[in-house]
Structure formats: structure tokens, C-alpha cells
CSV table of N, CA, C and O in Angstrom, one decimal:
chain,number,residue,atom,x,y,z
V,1,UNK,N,-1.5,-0.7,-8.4
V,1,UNK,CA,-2.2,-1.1,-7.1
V,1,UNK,C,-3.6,-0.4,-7.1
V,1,UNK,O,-4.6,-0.9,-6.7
V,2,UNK,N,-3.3,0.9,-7.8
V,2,UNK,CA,-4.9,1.0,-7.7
V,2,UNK,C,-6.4,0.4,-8.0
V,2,UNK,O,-7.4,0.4,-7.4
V,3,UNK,N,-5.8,-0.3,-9.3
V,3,UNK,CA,-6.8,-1.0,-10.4
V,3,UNK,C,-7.1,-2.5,-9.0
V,3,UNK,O,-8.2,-2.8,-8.7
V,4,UNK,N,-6.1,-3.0,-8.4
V,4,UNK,CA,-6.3,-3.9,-7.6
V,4,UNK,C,-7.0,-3.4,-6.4
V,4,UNK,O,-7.6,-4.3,-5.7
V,5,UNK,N,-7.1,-1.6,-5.7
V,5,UNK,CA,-7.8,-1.6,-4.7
V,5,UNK,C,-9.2,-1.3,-5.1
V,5,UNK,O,-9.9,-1.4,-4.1
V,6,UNK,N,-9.8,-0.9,-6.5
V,6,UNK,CA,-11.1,-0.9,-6.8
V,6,UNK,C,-11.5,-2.2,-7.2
V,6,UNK,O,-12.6,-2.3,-7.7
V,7,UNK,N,-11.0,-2.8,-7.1
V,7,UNK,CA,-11.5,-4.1,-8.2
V,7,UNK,C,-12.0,-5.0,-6.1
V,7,UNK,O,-13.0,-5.4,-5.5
V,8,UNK,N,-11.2,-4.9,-5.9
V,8,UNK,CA,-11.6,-5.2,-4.1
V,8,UNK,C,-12.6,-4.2,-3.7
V,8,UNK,O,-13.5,-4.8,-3.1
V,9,UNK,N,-12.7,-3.0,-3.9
V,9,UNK,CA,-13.9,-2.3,-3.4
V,9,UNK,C,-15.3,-2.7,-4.3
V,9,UNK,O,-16.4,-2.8,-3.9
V,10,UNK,N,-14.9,-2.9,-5.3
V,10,UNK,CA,-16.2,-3.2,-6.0
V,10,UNK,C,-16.6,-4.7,-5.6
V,10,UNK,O,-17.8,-4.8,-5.4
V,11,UNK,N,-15.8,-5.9,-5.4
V,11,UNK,CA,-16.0,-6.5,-4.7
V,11,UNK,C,-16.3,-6.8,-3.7
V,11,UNK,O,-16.5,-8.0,-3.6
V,12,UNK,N,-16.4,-6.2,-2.7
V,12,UNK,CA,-16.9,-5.7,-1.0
V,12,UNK,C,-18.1,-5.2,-1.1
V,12,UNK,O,-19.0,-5.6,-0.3
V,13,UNK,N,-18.3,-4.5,-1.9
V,13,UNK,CA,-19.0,-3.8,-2.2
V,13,UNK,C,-20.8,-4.5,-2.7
V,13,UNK,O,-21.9,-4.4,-2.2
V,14,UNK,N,-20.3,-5.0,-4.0
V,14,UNK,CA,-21.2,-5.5,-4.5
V,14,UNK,C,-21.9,-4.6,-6.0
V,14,UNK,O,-22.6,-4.9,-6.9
V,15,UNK,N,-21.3,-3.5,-5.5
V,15,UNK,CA,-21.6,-2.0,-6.6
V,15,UNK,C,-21.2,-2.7,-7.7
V,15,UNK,O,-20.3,-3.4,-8.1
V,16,UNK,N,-22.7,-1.8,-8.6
V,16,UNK,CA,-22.1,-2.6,-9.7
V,16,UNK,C,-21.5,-1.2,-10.5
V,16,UNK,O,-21.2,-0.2,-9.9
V,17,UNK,N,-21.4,-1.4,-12.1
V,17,UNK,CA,-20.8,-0.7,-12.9
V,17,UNK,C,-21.3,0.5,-12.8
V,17,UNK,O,-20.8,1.1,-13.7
V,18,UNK,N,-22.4,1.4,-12.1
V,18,UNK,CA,-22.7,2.7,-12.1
V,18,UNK,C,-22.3,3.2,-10.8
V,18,UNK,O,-22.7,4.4,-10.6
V,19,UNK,N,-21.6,2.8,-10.0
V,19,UNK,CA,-20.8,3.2,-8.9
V,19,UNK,C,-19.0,3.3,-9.2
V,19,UNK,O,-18.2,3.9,-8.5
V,20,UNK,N,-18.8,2.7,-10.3
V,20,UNK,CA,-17.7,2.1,-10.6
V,20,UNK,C,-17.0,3.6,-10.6
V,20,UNK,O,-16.1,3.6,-9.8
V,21,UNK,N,-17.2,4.7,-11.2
V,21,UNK,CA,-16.5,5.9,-11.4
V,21,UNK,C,-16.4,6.5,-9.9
V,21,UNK,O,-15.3,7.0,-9.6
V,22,UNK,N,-17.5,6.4,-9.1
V,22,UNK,CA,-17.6,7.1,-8.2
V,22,UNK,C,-16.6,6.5,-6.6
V,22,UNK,O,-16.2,7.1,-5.6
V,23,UNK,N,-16.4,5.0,-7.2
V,23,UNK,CA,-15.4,4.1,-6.1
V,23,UNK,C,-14.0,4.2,-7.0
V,23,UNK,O,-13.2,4.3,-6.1
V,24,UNK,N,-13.4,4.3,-8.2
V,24,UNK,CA,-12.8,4.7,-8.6
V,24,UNK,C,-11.7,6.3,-7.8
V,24,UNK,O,-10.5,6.5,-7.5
V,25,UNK,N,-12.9,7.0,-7.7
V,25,UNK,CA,-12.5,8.6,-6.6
V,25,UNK,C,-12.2,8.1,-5.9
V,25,UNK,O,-11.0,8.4,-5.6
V,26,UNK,N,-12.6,7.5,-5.3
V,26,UNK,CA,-12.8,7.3,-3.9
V,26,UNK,C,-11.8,6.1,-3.2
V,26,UNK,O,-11.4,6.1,-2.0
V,27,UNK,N,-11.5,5.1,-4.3
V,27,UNK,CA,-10.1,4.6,-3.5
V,27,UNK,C,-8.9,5.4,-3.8
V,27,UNK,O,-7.9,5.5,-3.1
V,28,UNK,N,-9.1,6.1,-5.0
V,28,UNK,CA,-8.0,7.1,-5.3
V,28,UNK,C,-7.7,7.8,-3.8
V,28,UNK,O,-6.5,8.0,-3.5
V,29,UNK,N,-8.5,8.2,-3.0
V,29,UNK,CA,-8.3,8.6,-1.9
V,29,UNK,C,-7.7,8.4,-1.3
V,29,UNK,O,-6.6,8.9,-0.8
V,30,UNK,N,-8.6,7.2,-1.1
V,30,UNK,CA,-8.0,6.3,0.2
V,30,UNK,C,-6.8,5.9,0.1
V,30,UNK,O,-6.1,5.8,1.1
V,31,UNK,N,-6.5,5.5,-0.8
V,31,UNK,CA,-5.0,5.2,-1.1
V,31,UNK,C,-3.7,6.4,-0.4
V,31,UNK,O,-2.7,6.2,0.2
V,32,UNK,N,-4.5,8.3,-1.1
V,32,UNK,CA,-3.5,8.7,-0.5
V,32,UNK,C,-3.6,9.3,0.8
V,32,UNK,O,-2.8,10.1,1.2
V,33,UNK,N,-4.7,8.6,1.5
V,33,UNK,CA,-4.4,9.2,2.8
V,33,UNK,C,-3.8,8.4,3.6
V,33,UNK,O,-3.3,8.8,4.6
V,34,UNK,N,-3.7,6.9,3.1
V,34,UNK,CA,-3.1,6.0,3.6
V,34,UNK,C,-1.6,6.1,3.5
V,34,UNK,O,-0.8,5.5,4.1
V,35,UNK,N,-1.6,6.8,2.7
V,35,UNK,CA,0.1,6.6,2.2
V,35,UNK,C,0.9,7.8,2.7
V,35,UNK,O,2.1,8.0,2.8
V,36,UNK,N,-0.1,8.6,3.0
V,36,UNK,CA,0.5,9.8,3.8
V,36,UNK,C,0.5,9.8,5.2
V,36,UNK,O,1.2,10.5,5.9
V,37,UNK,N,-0.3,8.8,5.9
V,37,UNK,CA,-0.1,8.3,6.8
V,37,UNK,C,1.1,7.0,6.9
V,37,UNK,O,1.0,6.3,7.9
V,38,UNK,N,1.8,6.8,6.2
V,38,UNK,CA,2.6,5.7,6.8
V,38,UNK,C,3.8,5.9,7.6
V,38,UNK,O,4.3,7.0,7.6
V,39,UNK,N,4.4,5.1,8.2
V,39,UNK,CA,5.7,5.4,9.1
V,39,UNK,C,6.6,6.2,8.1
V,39,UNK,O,6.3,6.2,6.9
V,40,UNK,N,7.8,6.9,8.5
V,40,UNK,CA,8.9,7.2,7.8
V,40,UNK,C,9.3,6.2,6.9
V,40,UNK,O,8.8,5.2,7.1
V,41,UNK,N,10.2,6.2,5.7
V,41,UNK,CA,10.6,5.0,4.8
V,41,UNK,C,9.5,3.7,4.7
V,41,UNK,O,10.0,2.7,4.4
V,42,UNK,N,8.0,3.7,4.9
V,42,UNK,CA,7.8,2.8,4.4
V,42,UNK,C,7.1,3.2,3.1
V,42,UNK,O,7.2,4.5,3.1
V,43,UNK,N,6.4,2.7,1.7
V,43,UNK,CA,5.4,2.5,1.1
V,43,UNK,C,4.4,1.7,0.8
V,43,UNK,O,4.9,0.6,0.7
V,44,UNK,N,3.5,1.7,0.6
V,44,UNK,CA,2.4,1.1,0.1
V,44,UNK,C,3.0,-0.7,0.2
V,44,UNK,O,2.7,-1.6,1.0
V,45,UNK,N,3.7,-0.5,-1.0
V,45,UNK,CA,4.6,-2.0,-1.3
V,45,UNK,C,5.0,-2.7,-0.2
V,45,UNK,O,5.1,-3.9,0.0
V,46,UNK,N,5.0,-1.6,0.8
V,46,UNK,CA,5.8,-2.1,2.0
V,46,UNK,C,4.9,-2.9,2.5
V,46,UNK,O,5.4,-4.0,2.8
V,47,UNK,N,3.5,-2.7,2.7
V,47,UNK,CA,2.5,-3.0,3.6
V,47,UNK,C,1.9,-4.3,2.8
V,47,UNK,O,0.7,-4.7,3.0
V,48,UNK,N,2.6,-4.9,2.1
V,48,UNK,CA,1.9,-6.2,1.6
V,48,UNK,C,0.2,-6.3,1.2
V,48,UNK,O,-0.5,-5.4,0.8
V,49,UNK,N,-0.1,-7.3,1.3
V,49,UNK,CA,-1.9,-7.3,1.0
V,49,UNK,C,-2.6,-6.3,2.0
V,49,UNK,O,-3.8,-6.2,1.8
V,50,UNK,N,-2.0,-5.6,3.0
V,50,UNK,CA,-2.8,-5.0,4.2
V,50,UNK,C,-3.2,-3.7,3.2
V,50,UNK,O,-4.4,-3.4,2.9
V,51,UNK,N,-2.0,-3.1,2.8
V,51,UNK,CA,-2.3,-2.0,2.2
V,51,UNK,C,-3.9,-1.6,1.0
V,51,UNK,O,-4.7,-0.7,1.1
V,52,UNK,N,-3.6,-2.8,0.1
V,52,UNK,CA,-5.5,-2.7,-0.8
V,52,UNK,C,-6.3,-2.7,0.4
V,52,UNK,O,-7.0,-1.7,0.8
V,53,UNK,N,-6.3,-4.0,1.0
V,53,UNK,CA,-7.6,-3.9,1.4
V,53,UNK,C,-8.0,-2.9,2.5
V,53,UNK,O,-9.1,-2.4,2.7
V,54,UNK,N,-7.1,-2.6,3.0
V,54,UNK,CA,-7.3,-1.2,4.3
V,54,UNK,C,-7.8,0.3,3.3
V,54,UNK,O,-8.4,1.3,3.7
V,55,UNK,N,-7.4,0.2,1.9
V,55,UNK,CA,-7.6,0.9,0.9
V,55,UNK,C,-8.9,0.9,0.7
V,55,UNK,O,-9.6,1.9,0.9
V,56,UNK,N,-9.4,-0.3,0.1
V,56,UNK,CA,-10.7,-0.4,-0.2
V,56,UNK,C,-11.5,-0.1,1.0
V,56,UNK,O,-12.1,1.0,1.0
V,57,UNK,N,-11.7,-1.1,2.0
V,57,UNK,CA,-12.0,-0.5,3.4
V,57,UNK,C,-12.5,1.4,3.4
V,57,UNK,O,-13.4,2.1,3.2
V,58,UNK,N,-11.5,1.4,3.7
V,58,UNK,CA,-11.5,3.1,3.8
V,58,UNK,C,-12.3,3.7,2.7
V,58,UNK,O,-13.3,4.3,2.8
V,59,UNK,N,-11.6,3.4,1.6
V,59,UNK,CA,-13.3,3.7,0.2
V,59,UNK,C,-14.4,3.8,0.3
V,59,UNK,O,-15.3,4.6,-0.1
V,60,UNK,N,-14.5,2.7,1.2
V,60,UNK,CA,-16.1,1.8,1.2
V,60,UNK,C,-16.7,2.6,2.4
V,60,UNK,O,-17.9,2.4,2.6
V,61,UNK,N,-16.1,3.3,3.1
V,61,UNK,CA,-16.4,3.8,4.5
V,61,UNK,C,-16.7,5.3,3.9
V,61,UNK,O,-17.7,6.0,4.2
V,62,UNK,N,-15.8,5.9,2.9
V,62,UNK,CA,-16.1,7.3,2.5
V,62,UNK,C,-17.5,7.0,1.8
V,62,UNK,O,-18.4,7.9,2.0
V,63,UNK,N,-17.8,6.1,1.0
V,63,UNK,CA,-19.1,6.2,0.3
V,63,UNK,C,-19.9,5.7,1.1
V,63,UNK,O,-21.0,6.2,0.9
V,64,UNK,N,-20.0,4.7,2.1
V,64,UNK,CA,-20.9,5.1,2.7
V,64,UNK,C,-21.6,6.1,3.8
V,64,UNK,O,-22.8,6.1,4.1
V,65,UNK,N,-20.4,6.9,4.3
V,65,UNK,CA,-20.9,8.3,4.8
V,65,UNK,C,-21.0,9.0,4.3
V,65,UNK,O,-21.4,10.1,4.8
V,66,UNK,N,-20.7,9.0,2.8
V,66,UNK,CA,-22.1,9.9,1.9
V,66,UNK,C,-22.9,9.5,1.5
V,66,UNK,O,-23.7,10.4,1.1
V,67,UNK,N,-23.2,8.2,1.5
V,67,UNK,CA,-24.6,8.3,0.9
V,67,UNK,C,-25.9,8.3,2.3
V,67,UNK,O,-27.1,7.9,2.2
V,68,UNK,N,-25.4,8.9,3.4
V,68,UNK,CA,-26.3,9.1,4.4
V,68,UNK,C,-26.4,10.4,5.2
V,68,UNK,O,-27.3,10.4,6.1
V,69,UNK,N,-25.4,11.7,5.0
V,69,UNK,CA,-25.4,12.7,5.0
V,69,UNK,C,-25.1,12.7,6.5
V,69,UNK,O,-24.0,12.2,7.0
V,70,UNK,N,-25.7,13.1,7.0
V,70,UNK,CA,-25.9,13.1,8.2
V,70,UNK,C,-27.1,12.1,9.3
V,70,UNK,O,-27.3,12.3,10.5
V,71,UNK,N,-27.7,11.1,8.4
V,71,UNK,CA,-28.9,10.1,8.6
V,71,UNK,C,-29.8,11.0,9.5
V,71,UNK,O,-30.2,10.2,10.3
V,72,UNK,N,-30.1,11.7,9.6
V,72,UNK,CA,-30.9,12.7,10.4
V,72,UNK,C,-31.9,13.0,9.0
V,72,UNK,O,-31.5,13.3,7.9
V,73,UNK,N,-33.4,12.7,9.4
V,73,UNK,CA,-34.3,12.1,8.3
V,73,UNK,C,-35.6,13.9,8.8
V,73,UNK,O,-36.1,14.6,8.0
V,74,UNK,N,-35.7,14.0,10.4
V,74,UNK,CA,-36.2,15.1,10.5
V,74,UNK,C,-35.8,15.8,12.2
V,74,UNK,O,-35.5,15.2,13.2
V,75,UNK,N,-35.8,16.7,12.0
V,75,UNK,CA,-35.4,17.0,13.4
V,75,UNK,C,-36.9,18.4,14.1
V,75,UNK,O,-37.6,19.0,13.3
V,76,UNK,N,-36.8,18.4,15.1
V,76,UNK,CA,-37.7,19.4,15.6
V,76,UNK,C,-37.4,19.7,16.9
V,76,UNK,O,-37.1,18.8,17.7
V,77,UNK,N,-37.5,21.1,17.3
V,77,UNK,CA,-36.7,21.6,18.8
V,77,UNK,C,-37.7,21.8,19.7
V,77,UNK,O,-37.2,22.1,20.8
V,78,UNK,N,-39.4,21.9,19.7
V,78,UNK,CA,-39.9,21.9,20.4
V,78,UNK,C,-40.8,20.5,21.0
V,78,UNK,O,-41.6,20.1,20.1
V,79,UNK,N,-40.8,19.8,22.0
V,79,UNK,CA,-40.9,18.3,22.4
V,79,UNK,C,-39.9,17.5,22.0
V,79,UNK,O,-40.2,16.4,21.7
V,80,UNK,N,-38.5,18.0,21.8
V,80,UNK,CA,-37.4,17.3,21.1
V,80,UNK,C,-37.8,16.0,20.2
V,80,UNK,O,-38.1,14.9,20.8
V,81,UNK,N,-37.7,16.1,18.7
V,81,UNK,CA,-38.1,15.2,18.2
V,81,UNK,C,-36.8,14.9,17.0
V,81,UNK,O,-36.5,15.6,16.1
V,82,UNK,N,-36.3,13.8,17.2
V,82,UNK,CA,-35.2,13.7,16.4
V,82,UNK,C,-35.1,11.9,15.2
V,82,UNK,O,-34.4,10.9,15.4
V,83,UNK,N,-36.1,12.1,14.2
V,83,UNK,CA,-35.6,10.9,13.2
V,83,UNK,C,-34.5,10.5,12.0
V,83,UNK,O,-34.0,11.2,11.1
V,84,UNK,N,-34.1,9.2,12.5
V,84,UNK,CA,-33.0,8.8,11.4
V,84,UNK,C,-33.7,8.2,10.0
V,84,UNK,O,-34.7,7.6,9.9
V,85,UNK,N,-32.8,8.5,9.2
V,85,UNK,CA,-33.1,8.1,8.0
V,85,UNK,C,-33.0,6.4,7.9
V,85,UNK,O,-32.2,5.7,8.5
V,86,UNK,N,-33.7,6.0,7.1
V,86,UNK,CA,-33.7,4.5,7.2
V,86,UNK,C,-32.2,4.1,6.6
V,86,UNK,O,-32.1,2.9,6.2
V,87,UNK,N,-31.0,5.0,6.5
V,87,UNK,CA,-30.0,4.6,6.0
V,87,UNK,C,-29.0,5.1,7.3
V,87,UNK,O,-27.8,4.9,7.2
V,88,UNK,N,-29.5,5.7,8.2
V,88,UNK,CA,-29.3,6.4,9.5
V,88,UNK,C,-28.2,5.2,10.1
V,88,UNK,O,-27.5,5.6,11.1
V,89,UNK,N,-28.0,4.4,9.8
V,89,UNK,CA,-26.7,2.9,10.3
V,89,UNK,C,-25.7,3.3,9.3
V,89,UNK,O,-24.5,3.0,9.7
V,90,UNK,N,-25.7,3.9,8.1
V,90,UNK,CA,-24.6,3.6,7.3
V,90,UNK,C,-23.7,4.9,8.2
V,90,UNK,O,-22.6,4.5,8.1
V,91,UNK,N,-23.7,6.0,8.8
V,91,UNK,CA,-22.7,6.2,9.4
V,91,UNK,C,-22.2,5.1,10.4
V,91,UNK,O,-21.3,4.5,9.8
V,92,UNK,N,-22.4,4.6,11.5
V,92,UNK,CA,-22.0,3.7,11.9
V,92,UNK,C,-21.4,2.7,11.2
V,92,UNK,O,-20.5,2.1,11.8
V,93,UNK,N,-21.7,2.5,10.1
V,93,UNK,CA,-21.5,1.4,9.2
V,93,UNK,C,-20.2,1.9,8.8
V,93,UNK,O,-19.2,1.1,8.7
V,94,UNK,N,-20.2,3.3,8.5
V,94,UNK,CA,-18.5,4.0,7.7
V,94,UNK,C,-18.0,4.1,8.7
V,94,UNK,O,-16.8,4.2,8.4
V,95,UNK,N,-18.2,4.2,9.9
V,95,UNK,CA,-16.7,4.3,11.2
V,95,UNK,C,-16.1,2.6,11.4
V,95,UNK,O,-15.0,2.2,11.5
V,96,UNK,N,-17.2,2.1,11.5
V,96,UNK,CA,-16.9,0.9,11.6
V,96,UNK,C,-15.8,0.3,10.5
V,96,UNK,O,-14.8,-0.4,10.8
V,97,UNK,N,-16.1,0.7,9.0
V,97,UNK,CA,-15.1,0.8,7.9
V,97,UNK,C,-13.6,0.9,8.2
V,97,UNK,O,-12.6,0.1,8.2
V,98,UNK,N,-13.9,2.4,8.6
V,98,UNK,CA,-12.7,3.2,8.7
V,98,UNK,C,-11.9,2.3,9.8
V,98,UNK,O,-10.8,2.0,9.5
V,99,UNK,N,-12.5,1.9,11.3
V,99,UNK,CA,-11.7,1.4,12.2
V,99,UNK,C,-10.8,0.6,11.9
V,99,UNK,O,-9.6,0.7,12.1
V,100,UNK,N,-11.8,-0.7,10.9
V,100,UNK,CA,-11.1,-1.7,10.7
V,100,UNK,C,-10.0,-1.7,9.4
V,100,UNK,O,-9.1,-2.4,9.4
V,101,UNK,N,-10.2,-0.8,8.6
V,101,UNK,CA,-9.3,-0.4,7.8
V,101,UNK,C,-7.6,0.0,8.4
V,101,UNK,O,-6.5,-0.3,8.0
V,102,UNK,N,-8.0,0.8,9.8
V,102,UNK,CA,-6.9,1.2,10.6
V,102,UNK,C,-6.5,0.9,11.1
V,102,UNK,O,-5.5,1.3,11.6
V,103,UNK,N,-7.3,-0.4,11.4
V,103,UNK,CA,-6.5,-1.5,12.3
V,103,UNK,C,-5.7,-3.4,11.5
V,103,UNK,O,-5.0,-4.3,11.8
V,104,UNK,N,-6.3,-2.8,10.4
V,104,UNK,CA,-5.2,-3.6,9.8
V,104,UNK,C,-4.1,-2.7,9.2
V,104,UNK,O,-3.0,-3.0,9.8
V,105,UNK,N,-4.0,-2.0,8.6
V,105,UNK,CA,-3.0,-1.4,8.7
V,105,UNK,C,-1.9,-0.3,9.9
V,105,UNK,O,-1.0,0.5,9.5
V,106,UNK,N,-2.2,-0.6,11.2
V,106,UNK,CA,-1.7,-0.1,12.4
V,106,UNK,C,-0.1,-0.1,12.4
V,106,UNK,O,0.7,0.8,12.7
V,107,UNK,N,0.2,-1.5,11.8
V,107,UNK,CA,1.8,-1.8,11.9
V,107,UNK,C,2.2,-0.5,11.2
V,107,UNK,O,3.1,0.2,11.8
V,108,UNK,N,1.6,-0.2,10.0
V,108,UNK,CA,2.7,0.7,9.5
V,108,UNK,C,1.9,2.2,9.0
V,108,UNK,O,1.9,3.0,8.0
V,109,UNK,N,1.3,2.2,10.3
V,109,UNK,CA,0.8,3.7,10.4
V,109,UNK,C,1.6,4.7,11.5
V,109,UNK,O,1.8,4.4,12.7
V,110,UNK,N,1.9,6.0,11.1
V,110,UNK,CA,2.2,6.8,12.2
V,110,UNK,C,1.7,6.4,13.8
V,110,UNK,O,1.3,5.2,13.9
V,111,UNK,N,1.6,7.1,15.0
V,111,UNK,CA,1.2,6.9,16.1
V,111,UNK,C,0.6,8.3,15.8
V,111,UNK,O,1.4,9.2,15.6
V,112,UNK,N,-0.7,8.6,15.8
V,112,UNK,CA,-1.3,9.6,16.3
V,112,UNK,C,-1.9,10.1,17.8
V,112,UNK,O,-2.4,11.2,18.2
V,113,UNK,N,-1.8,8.9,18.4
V,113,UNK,CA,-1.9,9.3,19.9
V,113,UNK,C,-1.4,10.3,20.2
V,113,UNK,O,-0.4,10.9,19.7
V,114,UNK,N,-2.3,10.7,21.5
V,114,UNK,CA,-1.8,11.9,22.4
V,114,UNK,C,-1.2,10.8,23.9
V,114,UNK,O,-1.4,9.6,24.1
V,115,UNK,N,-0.6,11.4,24.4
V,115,UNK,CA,0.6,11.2,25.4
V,115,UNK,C,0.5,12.2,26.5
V,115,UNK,O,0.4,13.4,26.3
V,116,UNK,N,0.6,11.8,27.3
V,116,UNK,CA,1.5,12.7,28.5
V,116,UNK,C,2.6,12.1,28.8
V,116,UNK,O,2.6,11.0,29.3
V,117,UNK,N,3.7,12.7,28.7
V,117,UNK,CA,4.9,12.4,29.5
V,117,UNK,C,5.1,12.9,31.2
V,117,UNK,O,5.8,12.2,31.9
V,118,UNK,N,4.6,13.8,31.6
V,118,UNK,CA,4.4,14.4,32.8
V,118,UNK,C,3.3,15.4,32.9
V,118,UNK,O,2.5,15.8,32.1
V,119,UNK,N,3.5,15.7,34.3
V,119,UNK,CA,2.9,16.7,34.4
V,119,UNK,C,3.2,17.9,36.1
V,119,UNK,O,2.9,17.8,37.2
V,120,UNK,N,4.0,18.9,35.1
V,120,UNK,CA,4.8,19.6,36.5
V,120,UNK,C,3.8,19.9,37.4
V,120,UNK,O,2.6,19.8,37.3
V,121,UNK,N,4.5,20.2,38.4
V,121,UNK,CA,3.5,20.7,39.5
V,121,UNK,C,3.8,19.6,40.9
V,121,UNK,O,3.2,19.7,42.0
């Protein structure tokens, strides 16, 4: 499965073969955070085609919030002056990743919500 979730990230991607080691890490990842997130008794297998691509997804989202650090290009505290780097969208760009990654795989992710069931008083 792995070879099939890089072969889709590099595909999404567009990266060519000098990214290839570094998307290699990096669905390695994503794979296991995905898998460590899943319901009780399911696996990977379980999750049909959702699973790669929510994989790649997720990859594609970690490398692009590194390659922008913090997009904060200069900052200054006096007349508050704060510029983004002209790559300053690829965070946005990696949450956006990540959401959609988690939202195709939702069916067979834990529930991390918070809850109230009551509240005495």
C-alpha cells in the first residue's frame, strides 16, 4: 500500500524525482498516523481506496507546511509590521490538505470531539 500511496502523492503532486525520497517519509507518515487513528478492529484494508488517498492527502499537506515554515517573510513590533512570504498560502494550503484528507476518511476514524454530557449545578 505504500508504494501505491506515493505513487498518488507524487501524482497530486506533480513532484518530480528529487522530491520522491522526501514524499516517500512522508507518506510513510501519513500512513501511520492514519492507522493509528482508526476505529477499534478496523485496518487500512478496511478503508478501501479512502485510505491512499487520505494518505497521500495528508503527505502532501505535511510537505507543504514545510516548505513554508511559518510564511512569515518579516515581522516588526514597532508600527506593527507583519509580511508573508510569497509561499505564505501554502499553510493554508496544508490545512486545507489535512481537512480534506479527514474528511474522507471520517467513516473510519476515531471521534475526537469534545462533548458535554451535562453540566451539574
Amino acid at each position: 500500500m505504500e508504494e501505491k500511496i506515493l505513487k498518488l502523492a507524487m501524482d497530486l503532486s506533480g513532484a518530480g524525482e528529487a522530491r520522491e525520497e522526501t514524499l516517500k517519509l512522508l507518506c510513510a507518515q501519513a500512513a501511520e498516523e492514519l492507522a493509528g487513528r482508526l476505529r477499534e478492529g478496523l485496518s487500512a484494508e478496511d478503508c478501501g481506496s479512502a485510505f491512499p488517498v487520505a494518505a497521500a492527502w495528508l503527505a502532501l499537506s505535511l510537505l507543504r507546511g514545510g516548505e513554508s515554515a511559518d510564511g512569515v517573510e518579516s515581522f516588526s513590533a514597532g508600527d506593527l509590521t507583519i509580511r508573508r512570504a510569497e509561499g505564505g498560502a501554502a499553510l493554508e494550503d496544508a490545512a486545507g490538505l489535512r481537512r480534506q484528507a479527514e474528511e474522507v476518511m471520517g467513516p473510519y476514524l476515531r471521534d475526537r470531539a469534545f462533548s458535554f454530557r451535562g453540566v451539574p449545578g
